[in-house]
Coordinates of C-alpha atoms and ligand atoms in Angstrom, one line a residue:
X1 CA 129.2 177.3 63.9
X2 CA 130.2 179.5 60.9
X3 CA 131.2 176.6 58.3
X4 CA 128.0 174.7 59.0
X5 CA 126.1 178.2 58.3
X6 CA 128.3 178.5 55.1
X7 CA 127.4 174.4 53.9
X8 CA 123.8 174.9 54.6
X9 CA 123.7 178.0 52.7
X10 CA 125.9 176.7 49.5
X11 CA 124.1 173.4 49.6
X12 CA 121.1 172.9 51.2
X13 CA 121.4 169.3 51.0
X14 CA 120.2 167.0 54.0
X15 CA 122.6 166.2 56.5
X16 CA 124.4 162.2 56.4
X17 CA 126.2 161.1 59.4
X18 CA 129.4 158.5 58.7
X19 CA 132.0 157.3 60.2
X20 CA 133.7 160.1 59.3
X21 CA 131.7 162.8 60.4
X22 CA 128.9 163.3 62.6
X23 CA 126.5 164.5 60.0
X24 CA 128.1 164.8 56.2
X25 CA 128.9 161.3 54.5
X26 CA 132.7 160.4 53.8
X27 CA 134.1 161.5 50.4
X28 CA 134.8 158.5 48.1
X29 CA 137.9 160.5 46.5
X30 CA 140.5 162.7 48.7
X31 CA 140.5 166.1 46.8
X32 CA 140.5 168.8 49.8
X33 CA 138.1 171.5 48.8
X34 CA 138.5 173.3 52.2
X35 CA 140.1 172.9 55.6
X36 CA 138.4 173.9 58.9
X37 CA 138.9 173.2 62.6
X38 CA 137.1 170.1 62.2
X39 CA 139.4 168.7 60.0
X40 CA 139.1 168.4 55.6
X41 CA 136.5 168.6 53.3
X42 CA 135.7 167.7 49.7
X43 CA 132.9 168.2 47.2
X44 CA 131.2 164.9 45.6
X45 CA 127.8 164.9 43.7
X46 CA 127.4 168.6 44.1
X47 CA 127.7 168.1 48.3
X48 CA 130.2 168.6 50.8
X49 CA 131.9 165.4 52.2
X50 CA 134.0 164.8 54.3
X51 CA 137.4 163.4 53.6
X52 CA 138.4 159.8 55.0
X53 CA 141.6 160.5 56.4
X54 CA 142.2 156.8 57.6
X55 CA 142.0 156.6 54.1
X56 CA 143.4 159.0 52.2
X57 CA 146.0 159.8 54.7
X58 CA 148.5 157.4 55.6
X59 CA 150.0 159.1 58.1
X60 CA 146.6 159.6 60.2
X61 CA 146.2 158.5 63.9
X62 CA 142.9 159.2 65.1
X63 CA 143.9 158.0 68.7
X64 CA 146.0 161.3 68.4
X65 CA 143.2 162.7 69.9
X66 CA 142.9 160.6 72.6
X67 CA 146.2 160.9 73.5
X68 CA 147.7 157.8 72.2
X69 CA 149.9 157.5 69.4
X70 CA 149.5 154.8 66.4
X71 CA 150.8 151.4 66.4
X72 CA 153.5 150.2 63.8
X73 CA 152.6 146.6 64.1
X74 CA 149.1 145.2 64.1
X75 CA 148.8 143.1 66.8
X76 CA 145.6 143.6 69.0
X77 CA 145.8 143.6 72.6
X78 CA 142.5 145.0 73.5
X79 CA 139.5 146.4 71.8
X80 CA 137.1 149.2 73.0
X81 CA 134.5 152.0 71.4
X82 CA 137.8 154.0 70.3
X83 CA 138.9 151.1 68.1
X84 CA 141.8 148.5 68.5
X85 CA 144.2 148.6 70.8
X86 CA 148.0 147.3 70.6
X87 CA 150.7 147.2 73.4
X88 CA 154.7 148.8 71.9
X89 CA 157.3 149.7 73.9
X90 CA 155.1 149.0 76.9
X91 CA 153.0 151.6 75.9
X92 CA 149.5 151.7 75.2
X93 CA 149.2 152.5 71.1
X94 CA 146.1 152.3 68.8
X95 CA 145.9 150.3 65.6
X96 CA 145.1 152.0 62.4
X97 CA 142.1 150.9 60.6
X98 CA 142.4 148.3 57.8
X99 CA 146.0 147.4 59.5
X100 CA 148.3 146.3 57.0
X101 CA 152.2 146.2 58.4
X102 CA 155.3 146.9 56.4
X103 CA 152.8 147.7 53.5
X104 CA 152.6 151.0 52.4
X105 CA 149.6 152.7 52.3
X106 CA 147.4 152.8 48.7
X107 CA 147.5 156.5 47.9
X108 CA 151.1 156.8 49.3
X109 CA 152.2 160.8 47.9
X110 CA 155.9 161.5 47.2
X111 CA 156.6 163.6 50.6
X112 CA 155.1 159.8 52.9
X113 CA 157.3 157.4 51.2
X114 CA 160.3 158.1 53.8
X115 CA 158.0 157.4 56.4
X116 CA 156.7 154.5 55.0
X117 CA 160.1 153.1 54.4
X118 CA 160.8 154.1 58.3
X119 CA 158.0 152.0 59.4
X120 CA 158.5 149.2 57.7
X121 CA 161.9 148.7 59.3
X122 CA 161.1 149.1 62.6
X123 CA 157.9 146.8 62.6
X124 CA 160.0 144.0 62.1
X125 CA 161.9 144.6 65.3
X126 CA 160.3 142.0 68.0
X127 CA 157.7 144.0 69.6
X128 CA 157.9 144.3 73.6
X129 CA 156.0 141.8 75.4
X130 CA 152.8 143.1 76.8
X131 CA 152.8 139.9 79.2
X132 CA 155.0 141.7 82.1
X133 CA 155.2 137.9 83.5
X134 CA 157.8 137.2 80.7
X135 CA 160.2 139.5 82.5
X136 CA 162.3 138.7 85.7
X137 CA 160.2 138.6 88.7
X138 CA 161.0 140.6 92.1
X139 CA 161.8 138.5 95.1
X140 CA 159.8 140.1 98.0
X141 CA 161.8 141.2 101.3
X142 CA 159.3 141.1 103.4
X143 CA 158.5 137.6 102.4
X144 CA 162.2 137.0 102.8
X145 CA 161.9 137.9 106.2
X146 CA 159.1 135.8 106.9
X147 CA 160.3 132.5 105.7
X148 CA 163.6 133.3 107.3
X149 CA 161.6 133.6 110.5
X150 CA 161.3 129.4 110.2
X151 CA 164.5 129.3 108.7
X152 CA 165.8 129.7 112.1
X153 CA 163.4 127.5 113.5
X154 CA 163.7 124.2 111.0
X155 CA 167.0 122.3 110.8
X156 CA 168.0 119.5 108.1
X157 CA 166.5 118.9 104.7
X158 CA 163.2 121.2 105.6
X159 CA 165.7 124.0 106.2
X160 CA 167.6 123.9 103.0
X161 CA 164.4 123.8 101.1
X162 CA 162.8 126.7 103.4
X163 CA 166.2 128.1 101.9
X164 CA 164.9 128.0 98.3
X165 CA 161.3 128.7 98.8
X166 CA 162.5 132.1 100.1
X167 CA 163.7 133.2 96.7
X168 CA 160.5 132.5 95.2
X169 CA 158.9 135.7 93.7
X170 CA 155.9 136.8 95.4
X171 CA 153.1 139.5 95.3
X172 CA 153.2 142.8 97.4
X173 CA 150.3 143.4 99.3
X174 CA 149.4 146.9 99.7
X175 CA 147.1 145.9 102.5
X176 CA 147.2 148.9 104.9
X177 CA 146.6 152.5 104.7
X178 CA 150.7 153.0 105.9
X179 CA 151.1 150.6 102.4
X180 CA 151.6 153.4 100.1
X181 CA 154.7 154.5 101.5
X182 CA 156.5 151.4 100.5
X183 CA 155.5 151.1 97.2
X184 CA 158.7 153.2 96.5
X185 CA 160.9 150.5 98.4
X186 CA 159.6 148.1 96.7
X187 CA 160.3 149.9 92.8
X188 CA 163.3 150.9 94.0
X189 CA 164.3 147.6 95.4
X190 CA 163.4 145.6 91.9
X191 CA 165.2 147.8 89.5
X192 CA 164.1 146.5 86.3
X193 CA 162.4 143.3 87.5
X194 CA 158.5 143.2 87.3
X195 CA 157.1 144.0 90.4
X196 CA 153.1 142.3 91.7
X197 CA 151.5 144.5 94.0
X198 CA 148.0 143.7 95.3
X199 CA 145.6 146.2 95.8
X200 CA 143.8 145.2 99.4
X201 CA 142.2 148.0 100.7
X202 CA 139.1 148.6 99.3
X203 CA 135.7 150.1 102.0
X204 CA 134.2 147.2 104.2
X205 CA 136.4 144.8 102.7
X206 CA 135.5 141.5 102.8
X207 CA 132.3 142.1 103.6
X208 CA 130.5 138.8 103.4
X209 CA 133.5 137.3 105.8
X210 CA 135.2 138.3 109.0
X211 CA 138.9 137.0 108.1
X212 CA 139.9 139.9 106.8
X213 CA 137.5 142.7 107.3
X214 CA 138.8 146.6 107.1
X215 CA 140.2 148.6 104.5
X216 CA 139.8 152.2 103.9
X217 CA 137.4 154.3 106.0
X218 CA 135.2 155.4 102.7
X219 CA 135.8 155.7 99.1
X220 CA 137.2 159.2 99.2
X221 CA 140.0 157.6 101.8
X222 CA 140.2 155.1 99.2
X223 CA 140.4 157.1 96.4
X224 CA 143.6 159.0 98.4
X225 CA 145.0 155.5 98.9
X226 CA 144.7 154.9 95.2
X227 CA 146.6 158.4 94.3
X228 CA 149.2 158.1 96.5
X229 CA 150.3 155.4 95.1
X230 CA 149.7 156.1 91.4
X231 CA 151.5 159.0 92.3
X232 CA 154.1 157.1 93.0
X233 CA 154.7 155.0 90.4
X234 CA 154.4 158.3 87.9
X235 CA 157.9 159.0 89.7
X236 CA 159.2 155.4 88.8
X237 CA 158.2 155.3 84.6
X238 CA 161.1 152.5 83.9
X239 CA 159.6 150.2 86.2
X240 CA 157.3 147.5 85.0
X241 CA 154.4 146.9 87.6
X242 CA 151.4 144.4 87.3
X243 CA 148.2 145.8 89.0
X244 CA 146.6 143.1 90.8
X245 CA 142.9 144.9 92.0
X246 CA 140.9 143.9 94.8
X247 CA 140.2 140.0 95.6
X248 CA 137.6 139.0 97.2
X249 CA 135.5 142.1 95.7
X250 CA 133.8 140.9 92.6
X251 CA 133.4 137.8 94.6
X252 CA 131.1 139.3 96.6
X253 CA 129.5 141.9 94.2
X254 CA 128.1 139.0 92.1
X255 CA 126.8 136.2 95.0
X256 CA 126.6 138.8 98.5
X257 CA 123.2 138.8 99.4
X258 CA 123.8 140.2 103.3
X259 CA 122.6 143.6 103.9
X260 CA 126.3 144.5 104.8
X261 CA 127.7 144.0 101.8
X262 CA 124.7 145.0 99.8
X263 CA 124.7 148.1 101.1
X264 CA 128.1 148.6 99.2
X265 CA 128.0 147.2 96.3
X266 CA 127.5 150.6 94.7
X267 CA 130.6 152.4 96.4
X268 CA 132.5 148.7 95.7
X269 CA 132.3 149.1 91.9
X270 CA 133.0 152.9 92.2
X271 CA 135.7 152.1 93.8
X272 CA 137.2 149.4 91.6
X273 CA 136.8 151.9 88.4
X274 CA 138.1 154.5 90.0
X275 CA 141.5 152.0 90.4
X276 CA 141.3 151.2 86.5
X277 CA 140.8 154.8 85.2
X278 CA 144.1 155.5 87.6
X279 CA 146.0 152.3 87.0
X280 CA 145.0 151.2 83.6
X281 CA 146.3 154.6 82.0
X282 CA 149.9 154.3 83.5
X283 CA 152.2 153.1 80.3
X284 CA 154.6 150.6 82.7
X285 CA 151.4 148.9 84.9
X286 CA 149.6 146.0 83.6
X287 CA 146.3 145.6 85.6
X288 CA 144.6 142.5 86.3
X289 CA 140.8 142.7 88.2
X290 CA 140.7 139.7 90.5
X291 CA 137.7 137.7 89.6
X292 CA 137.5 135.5 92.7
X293 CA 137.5 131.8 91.6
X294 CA 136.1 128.8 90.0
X295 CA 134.5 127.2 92.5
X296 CA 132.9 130.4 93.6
X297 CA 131.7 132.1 90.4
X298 CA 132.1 129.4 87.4
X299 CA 128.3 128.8 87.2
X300 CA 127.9 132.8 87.6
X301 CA 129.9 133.7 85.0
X302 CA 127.5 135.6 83.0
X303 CA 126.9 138.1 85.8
X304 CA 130.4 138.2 87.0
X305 CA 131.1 139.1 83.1
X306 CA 127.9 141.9 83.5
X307 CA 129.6 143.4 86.8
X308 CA 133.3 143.5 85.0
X309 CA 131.7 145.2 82.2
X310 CA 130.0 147.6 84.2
X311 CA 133.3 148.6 86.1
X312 CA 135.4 148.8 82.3
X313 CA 132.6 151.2 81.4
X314 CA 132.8 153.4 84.3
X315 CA 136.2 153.5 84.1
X316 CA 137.5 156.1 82.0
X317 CA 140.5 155.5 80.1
X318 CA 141.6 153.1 82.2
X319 CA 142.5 149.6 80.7
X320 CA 142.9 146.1 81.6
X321 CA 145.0 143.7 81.0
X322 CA 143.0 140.7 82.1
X323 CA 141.5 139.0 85.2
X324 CA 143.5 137.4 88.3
X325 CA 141.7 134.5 89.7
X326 CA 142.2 131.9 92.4
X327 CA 143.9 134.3 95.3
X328 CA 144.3 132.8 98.4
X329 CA 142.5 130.0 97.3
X330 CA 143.6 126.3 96.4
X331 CA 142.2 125.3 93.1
X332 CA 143.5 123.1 90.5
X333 CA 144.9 124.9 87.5
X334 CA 142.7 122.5 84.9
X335 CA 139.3 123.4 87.0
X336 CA 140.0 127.0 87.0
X337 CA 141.3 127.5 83.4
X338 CA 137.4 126.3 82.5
X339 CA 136.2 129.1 84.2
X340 CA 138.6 131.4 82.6
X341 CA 137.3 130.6 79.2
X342 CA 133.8 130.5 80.5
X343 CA 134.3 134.1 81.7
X344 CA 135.8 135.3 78.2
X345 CA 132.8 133.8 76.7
X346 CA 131.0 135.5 78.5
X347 CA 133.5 138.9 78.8
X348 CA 133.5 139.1 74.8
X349 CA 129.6 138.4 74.2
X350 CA 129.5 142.0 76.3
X351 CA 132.3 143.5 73.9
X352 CA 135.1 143.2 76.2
X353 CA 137.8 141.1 74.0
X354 CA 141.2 140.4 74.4
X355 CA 141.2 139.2 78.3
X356 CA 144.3 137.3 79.4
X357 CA 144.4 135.5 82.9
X358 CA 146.6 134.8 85.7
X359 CA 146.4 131.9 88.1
X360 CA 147.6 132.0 92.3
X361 CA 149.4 128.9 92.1
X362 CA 151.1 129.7 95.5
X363 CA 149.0 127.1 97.5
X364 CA 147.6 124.7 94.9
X365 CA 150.4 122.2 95.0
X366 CA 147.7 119.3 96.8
X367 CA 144.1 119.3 95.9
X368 CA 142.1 118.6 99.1
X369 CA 138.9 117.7 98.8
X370 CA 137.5 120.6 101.1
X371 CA 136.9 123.8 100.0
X372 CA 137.5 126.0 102.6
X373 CA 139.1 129.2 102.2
X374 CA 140.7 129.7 105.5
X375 CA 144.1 128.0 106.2
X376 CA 143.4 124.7 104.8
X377 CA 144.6 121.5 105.9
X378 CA 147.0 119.3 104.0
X379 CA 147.8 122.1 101.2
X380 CA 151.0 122.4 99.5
X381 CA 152.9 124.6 97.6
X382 CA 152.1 125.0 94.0
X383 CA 153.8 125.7 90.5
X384 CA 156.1 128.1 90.6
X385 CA 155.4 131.4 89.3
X386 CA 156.1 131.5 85.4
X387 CA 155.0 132.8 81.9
X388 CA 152.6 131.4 79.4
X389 CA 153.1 128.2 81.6
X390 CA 150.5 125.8 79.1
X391 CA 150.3 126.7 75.5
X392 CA 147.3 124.2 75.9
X393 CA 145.9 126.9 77.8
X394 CA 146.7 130.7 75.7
X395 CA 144.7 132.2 77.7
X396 CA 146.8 132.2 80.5
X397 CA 149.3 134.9 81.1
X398 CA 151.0 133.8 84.4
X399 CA 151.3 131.3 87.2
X400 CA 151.7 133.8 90.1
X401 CA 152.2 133.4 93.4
X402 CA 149.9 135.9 95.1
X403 CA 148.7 135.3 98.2
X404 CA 152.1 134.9 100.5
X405 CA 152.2 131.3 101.5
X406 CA 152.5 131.0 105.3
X407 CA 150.4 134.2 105.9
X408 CA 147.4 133.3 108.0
X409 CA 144.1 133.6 106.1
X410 CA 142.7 134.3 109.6
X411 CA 142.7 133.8 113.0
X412 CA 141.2 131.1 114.3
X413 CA 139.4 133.4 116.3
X414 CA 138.0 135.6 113.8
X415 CA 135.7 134.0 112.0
X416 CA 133.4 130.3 112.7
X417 CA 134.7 128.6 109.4
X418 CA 138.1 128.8 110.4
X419 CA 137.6 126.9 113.7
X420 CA 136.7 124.2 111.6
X421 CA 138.4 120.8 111.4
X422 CA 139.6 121.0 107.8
X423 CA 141.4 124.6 108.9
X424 CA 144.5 124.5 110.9
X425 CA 144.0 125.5 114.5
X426 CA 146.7 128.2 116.3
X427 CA 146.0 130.6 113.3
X428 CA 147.6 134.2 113.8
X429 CA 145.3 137.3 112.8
X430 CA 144.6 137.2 108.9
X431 CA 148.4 138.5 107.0
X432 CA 150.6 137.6 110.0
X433 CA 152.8 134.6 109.4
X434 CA 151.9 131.2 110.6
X435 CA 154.9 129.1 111.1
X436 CA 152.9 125.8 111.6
X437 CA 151.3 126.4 108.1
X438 CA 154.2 127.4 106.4
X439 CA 156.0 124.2 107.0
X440 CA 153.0 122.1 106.3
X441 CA 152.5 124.0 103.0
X442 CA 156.4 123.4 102.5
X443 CA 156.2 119.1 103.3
X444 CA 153.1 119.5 100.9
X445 CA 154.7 121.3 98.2
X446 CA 154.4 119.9 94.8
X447 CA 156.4 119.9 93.0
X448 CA 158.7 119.6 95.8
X449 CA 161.5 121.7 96.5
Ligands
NAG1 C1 136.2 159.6 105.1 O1 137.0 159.2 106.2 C2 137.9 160.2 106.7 C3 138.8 159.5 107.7 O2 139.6 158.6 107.1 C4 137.1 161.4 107.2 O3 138.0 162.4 107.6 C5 136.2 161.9 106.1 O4 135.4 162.9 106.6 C6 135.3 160.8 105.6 N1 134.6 161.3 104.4 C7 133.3 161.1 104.2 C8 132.8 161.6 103.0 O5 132.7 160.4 105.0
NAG2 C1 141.6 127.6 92.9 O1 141.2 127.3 94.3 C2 140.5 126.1 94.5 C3 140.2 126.0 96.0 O2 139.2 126.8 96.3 C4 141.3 124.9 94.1 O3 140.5 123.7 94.2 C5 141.7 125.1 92.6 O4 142.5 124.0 92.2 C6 142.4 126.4 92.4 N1 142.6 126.6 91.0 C7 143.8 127.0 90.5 C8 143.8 127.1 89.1 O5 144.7 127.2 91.2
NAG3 C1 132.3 125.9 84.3 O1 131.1 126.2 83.6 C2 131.2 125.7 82.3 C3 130.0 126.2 81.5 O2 128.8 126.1 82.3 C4 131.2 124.2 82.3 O3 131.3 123.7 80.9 C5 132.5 123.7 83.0 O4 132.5 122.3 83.2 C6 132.5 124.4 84.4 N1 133.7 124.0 85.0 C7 133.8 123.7 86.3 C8 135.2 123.3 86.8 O5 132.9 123.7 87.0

């Protein structure tokens, strides 16, 4: 490059790498002796320098270059390599070095101090909540449908409160490969409500289990699942969405010893970056990787934090918003909020900070003492989905309710553990509604309805 030529020649002088240039040191003042494509350049102690525009320019965003614009406010969401990040307008933004709001910066010239005056206005303005929870939640039709299925069949006091549980916001599974032509129904169908779809799709799903096996044919069929619906939600950007990726999966990445789900391990992490870098970049989703569950994965934490790591890594520019846990399954809040803080011990000593969790509280309403997965006996429904539901417990983003209660885990048939006595017998194929269940979960619920 010619400038480098023109530097060695002048100078001579060893090369310094900073933070503000890969091999010349920053300048201490901001005196610009010459401009090039690489940015400005000054002259201290007879060398070049470069200058420290986070510095000496208050106007500088280096996420610019990434894409991103600055944030006004100062409020860390989420930290990477690239620096801090911060949520505003529901859009990803970075945070300036050395953030200081509504103060303008030190070396402030003439021609910035309208600028500065602009920002110090508008970072007063509440920022937009990053926790998509905190908005109105979308009512599911097809779970409408469902429940009005035993609507029809209850009478008295179990049929008005059927009548209630039907309004309850619930997640959208996108389950099968026909899914990703109802996502638009579903965004246009919630407006301006948030909307919880599930990713369920992923190769040799549930590999270690036979409940509910499937999902795409390979990861390239996958990866067209994936971009269909991204593509979709480009064409809906005033919808807010939340992300939920893949239960089950990590689940089985950190304790799946068979040969049929080691075998995939590889592809499953593949698979579940490739659905962050597509996801985690679009400005109205909030994703959330499913982390399985207490019971399952408390005592693993450090390699379930390893294995999320990994997947961040691999995963572009994709972000996350934090970590689902519990899906499907029926533990108590308390047990499983130790295991979230275990995890983001263990998530932050690996450098990812910033975590928030959400809790599937659609089944936890009883705590039976067994610890099946598959239609359990005597369960009830749980606490209703709501926002920062504890402040005991900050971590937590969300009571959600995920896994649609009165969908069969599996059918009795399908797999040993639900033929058990602590599962209830009659089951229909795993996702198909189970009336029987439905109405035991409803006598169970607790609180009641
Ligand atoms: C993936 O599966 C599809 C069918 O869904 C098939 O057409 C394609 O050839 C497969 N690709 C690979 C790489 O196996
Ligand atoms: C998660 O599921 C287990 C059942 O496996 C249940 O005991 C626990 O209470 C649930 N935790 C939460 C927070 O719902
Ligand atoms: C989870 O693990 C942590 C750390 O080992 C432990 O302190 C905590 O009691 C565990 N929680 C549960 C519910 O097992």
């Amino acid at each position: 490059m010619k400038f480098s030529a023109l530097i060695s020649t002048l100078f001579a002088a060893g090369a310094m790498a900073s933070r503000c240039h890969p091999s010349y040191p920053c300048c201490n003042g901001c005196n610009v002796e010459y401009t090039d494509t690489e940015g400005n350049w000054g002259v201290e102690n007879f060398d070049w320098c470069f200058i420290d525009e986070s510095r000496c320019n208050p106007g500088y965003c280096k996420f610019e270059a990434l894409g991103y614009s600055c944030c006004k406010g100062c409020e860390v969401v989420y930290s990477d390599e690239d620096g801090n990040w911060g949520v505003e307008n529901q859009q990803w933004c970075g945070i300036r070095d050395n953030c200081t709001p509504n103060v303008p910066a030190t070396s402030a010239r003439t021609t910035t101090r309208t600028t500065t005056t602009t920002r110090t206005t508008t970072v007063n303005s509440l920022p937009t909540s990053d926790n998509f929870f905190e908005n109105e939640l979308y009512s599911n039709y097809k779970f409408q449908g469902e429940v009005d299925q035993s609507i029809q069949r209850l009478s008295g006091s179990l049929q008005e409160k059927a009548k209630k549980v039907k309004y309850v916001p619930t997640a959208a599974w996108l389950a099968w490969s026909g899914a990703t032509n109802e996502v638009a129904r579903y965004l246009n169908e919630a407006g301006s409500k948030t909307v919880v779809f599930v990713l369920y799709m992923i190769p040799t799903r549930d590999c270690n289990a036979g409940g509910s096996n499937g999902g795409a044919d390979n990861l390239s069929t996958y990866q067209g699942y994936v971009n269909s619906i991204y593509n979709t939600i480009n064409q809906y950007p005033n919808s807010r969405i939340v992300m939920i990726i893949e239960p089950d999966t990590i689940g089985n990445l950190v304790t799946a010893n068979n040969a049929n789900c080691r075998n995939v391990h590889d592809m499953h992490k593949q698979a579940l970056s490739y659905a962050i870098s597509k996801f985690g970049t679009q400005k109205n989703v909030r994703v959330y990787l499913d982390a399985a569950h207490g019971g399952w994965l408390n005592s693993s934490a450090d390699r379930t934090a390893e294995v999320i790591a990994e997947i961040l890594r691999n995963a572009g520019n994709g972000k996350i918003r934090g970590i689902s846990t519990n899906v499907s399954n029926y533990q108590p809040v308390y047990s499983e909020y130790q295991y979230h803080q275990n995890l983001n011990r263990a998530l932050e000593s690996r450098g990812v900070r910033g975590m928030k969790f959400i809790v599937d509280t659609s089944r936890n309403g009883r705590n039976p003492s067994s610890a099946t997965w598959c239609n359990l006996k005597g369960a009830g429904l749980g606490a209703r989905p709501q926002a920062n539901p504890d402040p005991n417990m900050p971590l937590l983003d969300a009571y959600v309710w995920i896994k649609t209660p009165g969908e069969s885990d599996s059918a009795s048939s399908a797999d040993p553990v639900c033929r058990n006595s602590d599962s209830l017998q009659g089951a229909p194929a795993a996702g198909s509604w189970f009336h029987d269940y439905f109405v035991m979960l409803l006598e169970n619920a607790n609180p009641p309805f």
